[in-house]
Structure formats: structure tokens, C-alpha cells
Short mmCIF file of C-alpha atoms and ligand atoms in Angstrom, two decimals:
data_model
loop_
_atom_site.label_atom_id
_atom_site.label_comp_id
_atom_site.label_asym_id
_atom_site.label_seq_id
_atom_site.Cartn_x
_atom_site.Cartn_y
_atom_site.Cartn_z
CA MET A 1 64.40 101.16 109.19
CA VAL A 2 66.92 103.95 108.66
CA ASP A 3 66.47 106.88 111.00
CA MET A 4 66.56 109.69 108.44
CA SER A 5 66.98 112.43 111.03
CA GLU A 6 70.14 110.63 112.22
CA ALA A 7 71.39 109.97 108.65
CA ASN A 8 70.88 113.61 107.70
CA LYS A 9 72.93 115.03 110.54
CA GLN A 10 76.22 116.62 109.47
CA LYS A 11 79.05 114.25 110.31
CA VAL A 12 81.74 115.50 112.67
CA ALA A 13 85.44 114.64 112.35
CA ILE A 14 88.52 115.41 114.39
CA VAL A 15 92.08 115.09 113.09
CA THR A 16 95.16 115.26 115.32
CA GLY A 17 98.38 116.92 114.10
CA SER A 18 96.74 119.13 111.46
CA SER A 19 99.42 121.82 111.31
CA SER A 20 101.23 120.10 108.43
CA GLY A 21 101.60 117.07 106.19
CA ILE A 22 99.09 114.23 106.24
CA GLY A 23 96.96 115.79 109.01
CA TYR A 24 96.75 119.10 107.16
CA ALA A 25 95.67 117.43 103.91
CA THR A 26 93.25 115.06 105.68
CA SER A 27 91.53 117.92 107.52
CA LEU A 28 90.97 119.81 104.27
CA MET A 29 89.81 116.65 102.47
CA LEU A 30 87.25 115.80 105.18
CA ALA A 31 85.93 119.38 105.23
CA ARG A 32 85.67 119.38 101.41
CA LYS A 33 83.65 116.15 101.67
CA GLY A 34 81.18 117.94 103.97
CA PHE A 35 82.37 116.76 107.39
CA TYR A 36 82.32 119.44 110.07
CA THR A 37 86.03 119.08 110.72
CA TYR A 38 87.90 119.97 113.87
CA ALA A 39 91.48 120.35 112.69
CA SER A 40 93.46 120.00 115.89
CA VAL A 41 96.93 121.44 116.38
CA ARG A 42 99.13 121.41 119.46
CA ASN A 43 100.24 124.98 118.82
CA ILE A 44 97.48 127.23 117.55
CA SER A 45 100.05 129.74 116.24
CA ARG A 46 100.97 127.13 113.57
CA SER A 47 97.46 127.04 112.11
CA ALA A 48 97.28 130.30 110.12
CA ARG A 49 97.81 128.72 106.68
CA LEU A 50 95.18 126.03 107.23
CA GLU A 51 92.71 128.57 108.58
CA TYR A 52 93.34 130.83 105.58
CA GLU A 53 92.83 127.98 103.10
CA ALA A 54 89.65 126.76 104.81
CA ASN A 55 88.19 130.27 104.97
CA ALA A 56 89.03 130.94 101.32
CA GLU A 57 87.03 127.84 100.31
CA LYS A 58 84.34 128.49 102.97
CA LEU A 59 84.90 125.01 104.36
CA PRO A 60 83.24 123.70 107.54
CA LEU A 61 86.58 123.54 109.35
CA LYS A 62 87.42 124.79 112.82
CA LEU A 63 90.86 124.93 114.43
CA ILE A 64 91.13 123.53 117.94
CA GLN A 65 94.11 123.19 120.31
CA LEU A 66 95.05 119.61 121.19
CA ASP A 67 98.39 118.23 122.35
CA VAL A 68 98.11 114.43 122.36
CA THR A 69 100.65 114.17 125.20
CA ASP A 70 98.52 116.33 127.50
CA VAL A 71 95.52 114.53 128.97
CA ASP A 72 93.76 117.80 129.95
CA SER A 73 94.21 119.22 126.47
CA VAL A 74 92.69 116.04 124.95
CA LYS A 75 89.79 116.11 127.43
CA ASP A 76 89.09 119.84 126.90
CA ALA A 77 89.12 119.51 123.10
CA LEU A 78 86.83 116.47 123.03
CA GLU A 79 84.41 117.99 125.56
CA LYS A 80 84.25 121.16 123.47
CA ILE A 81 83.42 119.21 120.32
CA VAL A 82 80.69 117.17 122.02
CA SER A 83 79.19 120.27 123.62
CA GLU A 84 79.17 122.12 120.28
CA LYS A 85 78.12 119.31 117.94
CA GLY A 86 76.79 116.54 120.18
CA ARG A 87 78.61 113.83 118.21
CA ILE A 88 81.94 112.59 116.82
CA ASP A 89 81.83 110.42 113.71
CA VAL A 90 85.50 110.24 112.74
CA LEU A 91 88.72 110.44 114.75
CA VAL A 92 91.94 110.51 112.73
CA ASN A 93 94.91 109.68 114.99
CA ASN A 94 97.63 111.22 112.87
CA ALA A 95 99.92 113.21 115.22
CA GLY A 96 103.36 111.66 115.40
CA TYR A 97 107.05 112.06 114.79
CA GLY A 98 110.11 109.89 114.18
CA LEU A 99 112.89 109.23 116.68
CA PHE A 100 115.75 107.77 114.68
CA GLY A 101 119.20 106.44 115.53
CA ALA A 102 120.85 103.26 116.79
CA PHE A 103 118.97 101.62 119.65
CA GLU A 104 121.92 101.72 122.06
CA ASP A 105 122.37 105.44 121.43
CA ILE A 106 118.82 106.36 122.43
CA SER A 107 118.10 107.31 126.03
CA LEU A 108 115.11 105.86 127.85
CA ASP A 109 113.64 109.36 128.18
CA GLU A 110 113.88 109.88 124.42
CA ILE A 111 112.10 106.56 123.84
CA LYS A 112 109.45 107.40 126.44
CA ALA A 113 108.76 110.73 124.72
CA GLN A 114 108.41 108.92 121.38
CA TYR A 115 105.87 106.49 122.88
CA ASP A 116 104.07 109.31 124.71
CA THR A 117 103.18 110.92 121.37
CA ASN A 118 102.92 108.04 118.90
CA VAL A 119 101.29 105.41 121.16
CA PHE A 120 99.92 106.99 124.34
CA GLY A 121 98.74 110.02 122.37
CA LEU A 122 96.60 107.76 120.19
CA ILE A 123 95.39 105.90 123.30
CA ARG A 124 94.39 109.17 125.03
CA THR A 125 92.33 110.47 122.11
CA THR A 126 90.75 107.10 121.32
CA GLN A 127 89.67 106.44 124.91
CA ALA A 128 88.28 109.98 125.03
CA VAL A 129 86.02 109.55 121.94
CA LEU A 130 84.78 106.02 122.65
CA PRO A 131 81.98 106.84 125.11
CA THR A 132 80.48 109.24 122.53
CA MET A 133 80.84 106.79 119.63
CA ARG A 134 79.41 103.90 121.67
CA LYS A 135 76.39 106.01 122.60
CA GLN A 136 75.88 106.84 118.91
CA LYS A 137 76.46 103.17 117.96
CA SER A 138 78.66 104.44 115.13
CA GLY A 139 82.07 105.93 114.43
CA ILE A 140 85.31 105.44 112.56
CA ILE A 141 88.75 105.61 114.16
CA VAL A 142 91.56 106.01 111.64
CA ASN A 143 95.01 105.23 113.00
CA VAL A 144 97.91 106.51 110.93
CA SER A 145 100.56 103.83 111.31
CA SER A 146 103.32 103.38 108.73
CA ILE A 147 104.92 100.86 106.45
CA ASN A 148 107.29 100.71 109.45
CA GLY A 149 104.40 99.18 111.41
CA GLN A 150 104.96 96.14 109.17
CA ILE A 151 108.70 96.17 108.46
CA ALA A 152 111.72 97.69 110.18
CA PHE A 153 115.32 98.37 109.26
CA PRO A 154 118.39 99.65 111.18
CA GLY A 155 118.09 102.98 112.95
CA ILE A 156 114.32 103.05 113.43
CA SER A 157 113.77 100.74 116.42
CA ALA A 158 112.02 103.40 118.52
CA TYR A 159 109.78 104.69 115.73
CA ALA A 160 109.00 101.28 114.20
CA SER A 161 108.13 99.80 117.59
CA THR A 162 105.55 102.56 118.17
CA LYS A 163 103.99 101.76 114.81
CA PHE A 164 104.05 97.99 115.46
CA ALA A 165 102.27 98.79 118.75
CA THR A 166 99.70 100.82 116.82
CA GLU A 167 99.03 97.81 114.58
CA GLY A 168 98.45 95.35 117.46
CA LEU A 169 96.33 97.80 119.39
CA SER A 170 94.21 98.62 116.33
CA GLU A 171 93.64 94.98 115.41
CA SER A 172 92.49 93.97 118.88
CA VAL A 173 90.35 97.05 119.47
CA ALA A 174 88.69 96.65 116.04
CA TYR A 175 87.20 93.33 117.20
CA GLU A 176 86.09 94.82 120.53
CA LEU A 177 84.35 97.76 118.88
CA GLU A 178 82.64 95.96 116.01
CA PRO A 179 79.53 95.05 118.08
CA PHE A 180 79.10 98.76 118.87
CA GLY A 181 79.09 99.78 115.18
CA ILE A 182 82.54 101.40 115.46
CA LYS A 183 85.17 100.68 112.81
CA VAL A 184 88.95 100.92 113.20
CA VAL A 185 90.99 101.66 110.08
CA LEU A 186 94.78 101.38 109.84
CA ILE A 187 96.71 103.48 107.33
CA GLU A 188 100.27 102.33 106.57
CA PRO A 189 101.85 105.01 104.36
CA GLY A 190 105.20 104.65 102.67
CA PRO A 191 107.28 107.84 102.27
CA VAL A 192 105.10 110.94 102.02
CA GLY A 193 106.36 114.47 101.32
CA SER A 194 105.67 116.39 104.56
CA ASN A 195 107.54 118.00 107.45
CA PHE A 196 108.18 114.52 108.86
CA MET A 197 111.96 114.43 108.35
CA LYS A 198 112.28 118.04 109.55
CA GLY A 199 110.31 117.18 112.69
CA SER A 200 112.17 113.96 113.38
CA VAL A 201 114.45 113.66 116.39
CA LEU A 202 117.94 112.17 116.63
CA PRO A 203 119.25 110.98 120.00
CA LYS A 204 121.90 113.31 121.41
CA THR A 205 124.58 110.60 121.41
CA ALA A 206 123.93 109.69 117.76
CA LEU A 207 125.53 113.00 116.80
CA ASP A 208 128.71 112.02 118.63
CA PRO A 209 131.31 110.70 116.13
CA ARG A 210 132.61 108.41 118.91
CA SER A 211 129.33 106.46 118.87
CA PRO A 212 130.08 102.84 117.85
CA TYR A 213 127.13 103.20 115.48
CA SER A 214 128.38 106.42 113.89
CA GLU A 215 129.36 104.72 110.63
CA THR A 216 126.00 102.95 110.23
CA GLU A 217 124.15 106.13 111.07
CA THR A 218 126.16 108.10 108.53
CA LYS A 219 125.28 105.49 105.89
CA LEU A 220 121.61 105.83 106.87
CA GLY A 221 121.90 109.56 106.28
CA LYS A 222 121.70 110.97 109.80
N1 LIG B 1 105.78 111.35 105.99
C1 LIG B 1 105.98 110.06 105.90
O1 LIG B 1 106.80 109.58 105.09
C2 LIG B 1 105.17 109.11 106.76
C3 LIG B 1 105.18 107.75 106.42
C4 LIG B 1 104.46 106.86 107.20
C5 LIG B 1 103.73 107.32 108.29
N2 LIG B 1 103.74 108.64 108.61
C6 LIG B 1 102.97 109.06 109.79
O2 LIG B 1 102.07 110.06 109.41
C7 LIG B 1 101.75 110.88 110.53
C8 LIG B 1 101.84 112.34 110.12
O3 LIG B 1 103.15 112.64 109.73
P1 LIG B 1 103.50 113.64 108.55
O4 LIG B 1 104.27 112.90 107.54
O5 LIG B 1 102.30 114.40 108.13
O6 LIG B 1 104.56 114.58 109.32
P2 LIG B 1 104.49 116.12 109.76
O7 LIG B 1 104.27 116.98 108.57
O8 LIG B 1 105.73 116.32 110.59
O9 LIG B 1 103.20 116.19 110.69
C9 LIG B 1 103.19 115.69 111.98
C10 LIG B 1 102.09 116.38 112.76
O10 LIG B 1 102.02 115.81 114.07
C11 LIG B 1 101.94 116.89 114.98
N3 LIG B 1 102.35 116.52 116.33
C12 LIG B 1 103.55 116.06 116.76
N4 LIG B 1 103.52 115.89 118.09
C13 LIG B 1 102.27 116.25 118.51
C14 LIG B 1 101.62 116.31 119.76
N5 LIG B 1 102.24 115.98 120.90
N6 LIG B 1 100.31 116.70 119.81
C15 LIG B 1 99.67 117.06 118.68
N7 LIG B 1 100.24 117.07 117.46
C16 LIG B 1 101.53 116.67 117.39
C17 LIG B 1 102.82 117.97 114.38
O11 LIG B 1 102.55 119.20 115.00
P3 LIG B 1 103.63 120.41 115.14
O12 LIG B 1 103.50 121.20 113.85
O13 LIG B 1 103.19 121.16 116.34
O14 LIG B 1 104.98 119.76 115.28
C18 LIG B 1 102.36 117.89 112.93
O15 LIG B 1 101.13 118.56 112.77
C19 LIG B 1 102.71 110.47 111.65
O16 LIG B 1 102.04 109.64 112.56
C20 LIG B 1 103.79 109.69 110.92
O17 LIG B 1 104.39 108.72 111.74
C21 LIG B 1 104.45 109.54 107.87
#
């Protein structure tokens, strides 16, 4: 028998990286569909436009600070949501950026930073919501991967490997969570108009014309 009181509760969603692009649009879409949406941004000063748009439409959307690379920030945001709403129905792991350039040109620290956001960021938020979703026996985790989680080409080894990691992690965890009523969804977008290219990072040495990969990188439009 369906528990109507449970079914009638307003669903609660959280989206990471809502200051622009896919996260911005997804937060608005969820709020327009009636989800109480926590649009999370790592820098609250970059949320004015989203807040303005949500207020103008009187949407159930609240801005919240969350940097996926900062475990305390993730913990604080998730605890706040659970204390305010008592549930989390949807987590959209969207925050990410591209580190481009020839593999040999990229420093280990640059690769670590890429993984810290694109992979460990997703791991931090997902592990933080799971106890709540398991208790509810329901939930949807949406992981924004990329077409580059399926195919790679020169100059994107760091970025593509984070998205391949996202694919493997999502597939395995989906089986683990199924018995608890929690679904894992992978999104693999092709090119999307956003701030993605503006926010992407090139390794310092890739800008050096003496790099043995300079010609390839120029062809790839560095
Ligand atoms: N655009 C494409 O063609 C495309 C294609 C396939 C997949 N994707 C994926 O889609 C996702 C969203 O990208 P987008 O295209 O919407 O690019 P975008 O406009 O640059 O948005 C990226 C978002 O991630 C946020 N972010 C970055 N690091 C963060 C951190 N440490 N903590 C919290 N938020 C952080 C950014 O916040 P700030 O404003 O603070 O930088 C921004 O809100 C990414 O995972 C990307 O890999 C994009």
C-alpha cells in the first residue's frame, strides 16, 4: 500500500555547481517541476542571477554554499538540508571543469586538482547523502559525466579519465544501491553551450611553445 503522507511530501533536490551552465539550468528546471531545490554554489557571490530569476518566478529554490573539494563545506550543506527538510530525494553531481593539454605537459598537482573536483567531489557529496537516502529507502543520484566518459581524443587525458572513472563508479554503485530503492543515473552530454571552455584549465607548460606537443595543441585549439 502506498503511504500517501510520504508520497505527498515535497521532494527535495540538491544540485552542485549551480552558478552557471548545466547546473544553473537544472536547478531552475527542478524548482519549476516543484522540487524544493537547493542550488549549491562554491562562491555565493556568483549566485545573484540565479537568485533573481528564481525569486521573479517565485520558485522553491534556495542558494546554499558548497565547494565539492571541501569536506566540511559538503558536510555543512548536507546537514543544513536534512535539518531544514528532513529528506533528500535527488542529488545532481554536476560540478566539474576540464583540464586540457598533452598528458606529458600536465603536472601531477594539476591532475590531482582535476580529480579532486570531478571524481572526489562527486564521491564526497554522494557518500554524504547516502545515509539519508537509505533511511528513506528512496533517492536518485544523477552523475553528470560526458561523452568523454565513453570516448577520448588527444589532449583530454586528464578530463576524460575523470569521466571514465565516473562511469565505472556509477555502474557499480547503481547495483549496490538498487536494493535500497536508490537509483543512479548517468548523463553523458556532448558539447553544451556554457562557461565550460572559459572555466577550463590548461597546464602551465602547454602554453610554452617549446613543448614537444605545442603543434598538436595548437591544432586542437589551445
Ligand atoms: N559544456 C559541455 O560541453 C559539457 C559536456 C559534457 C559534460 N559536461 C559536464 O557538465 C558539468 C557542468 O559543466 P558546464 O558545461 O555547465 O560548465 P560551467 O558552466 O563551467 O559550470 C561548471 C560549474 O561547476 C562549478 N564548480 C567547479 N568547481 C567546483 C567546486 N570545487 N565546487 C563546486 N562547484 C564547482 C562551477 O562553479 P564556479 O562558477 O564557482 O566556477 C560551475 O558552477 C561538468 O561536470 C562538465 O564536465 C559539460
